[in-house]
CSV table of C-alpha atoms in Angstrom, one decimal:
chain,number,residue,atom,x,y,z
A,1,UNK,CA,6.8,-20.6,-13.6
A,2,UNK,CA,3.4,-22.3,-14.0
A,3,UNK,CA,0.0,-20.4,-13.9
A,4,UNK,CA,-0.7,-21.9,-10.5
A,5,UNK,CA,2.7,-20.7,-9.1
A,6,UNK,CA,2.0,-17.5,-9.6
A,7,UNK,CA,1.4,-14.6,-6.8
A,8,UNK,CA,-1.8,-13.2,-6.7
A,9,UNK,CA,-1.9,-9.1,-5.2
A,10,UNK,CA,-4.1,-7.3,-4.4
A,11,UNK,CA,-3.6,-3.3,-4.1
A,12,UNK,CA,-4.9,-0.1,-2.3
A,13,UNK,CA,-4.1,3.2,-2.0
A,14,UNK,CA,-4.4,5.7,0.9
A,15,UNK,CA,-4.2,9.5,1.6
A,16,UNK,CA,-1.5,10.1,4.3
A,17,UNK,CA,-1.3,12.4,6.7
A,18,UNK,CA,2.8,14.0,6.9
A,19,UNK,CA,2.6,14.1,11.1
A,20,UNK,CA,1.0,10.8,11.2
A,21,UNK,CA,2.6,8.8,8.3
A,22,UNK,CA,4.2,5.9,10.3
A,23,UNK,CA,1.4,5.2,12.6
A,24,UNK,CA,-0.8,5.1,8.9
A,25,UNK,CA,1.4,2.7,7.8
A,26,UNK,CA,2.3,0.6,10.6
A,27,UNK,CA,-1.5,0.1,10.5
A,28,UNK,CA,-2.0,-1.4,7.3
A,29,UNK,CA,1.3,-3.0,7.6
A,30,UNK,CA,-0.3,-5.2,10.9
A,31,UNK,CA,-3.2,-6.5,8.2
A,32,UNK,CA,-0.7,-7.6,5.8
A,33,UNK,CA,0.2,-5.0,3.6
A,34,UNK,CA,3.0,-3.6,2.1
A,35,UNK,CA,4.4,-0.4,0.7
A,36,UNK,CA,5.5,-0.5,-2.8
A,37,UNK,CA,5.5,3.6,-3.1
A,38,UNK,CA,4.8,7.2,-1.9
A,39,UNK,CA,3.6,9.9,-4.6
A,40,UNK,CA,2.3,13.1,-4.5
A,41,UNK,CA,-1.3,13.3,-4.4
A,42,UNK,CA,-3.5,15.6,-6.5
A,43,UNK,CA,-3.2,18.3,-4.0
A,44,UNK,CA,0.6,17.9,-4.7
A,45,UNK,CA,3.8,16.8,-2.2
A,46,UNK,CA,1.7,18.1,0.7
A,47,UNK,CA,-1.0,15.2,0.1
A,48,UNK,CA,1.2,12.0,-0.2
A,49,UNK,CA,-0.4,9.4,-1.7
A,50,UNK,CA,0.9,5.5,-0.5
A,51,UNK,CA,0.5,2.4,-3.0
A,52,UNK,CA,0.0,-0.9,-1.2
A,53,UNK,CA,0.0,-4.3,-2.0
A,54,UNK,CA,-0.3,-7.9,-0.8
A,55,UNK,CA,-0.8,-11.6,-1.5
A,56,UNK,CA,-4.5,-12.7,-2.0
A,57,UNK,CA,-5.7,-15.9,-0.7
């Protein structure tokens, strides 16, 4: 694959809130964004933590 060919990402992550998690991501998902994972946060599995990504340009 050539250098131009290549996929460009961008990437945030967000807090998300356990009674509120799909209407957090359906959200982001309208602007583009997609869920590559959910982690525990620093306060642990009761602060999930999402990791999104997509396509620049």
């Amino acid at each position: 694959m050539s250098e131009t060919a290549r996929t460009r990402w961008e990437y945030a992550t967000i807090p998300l809130l356990i009674h509120n998690t799909k209407a957090i991501l359906d959200s982001w998902g309208v602007d583009g964004w997609e869920l590559v994972t959910v982690l525990p946060g620093p306060g642990g599995a009761d602060q999930p933590v999402a990791y999104l990504k997509r396509p620049v340009g």
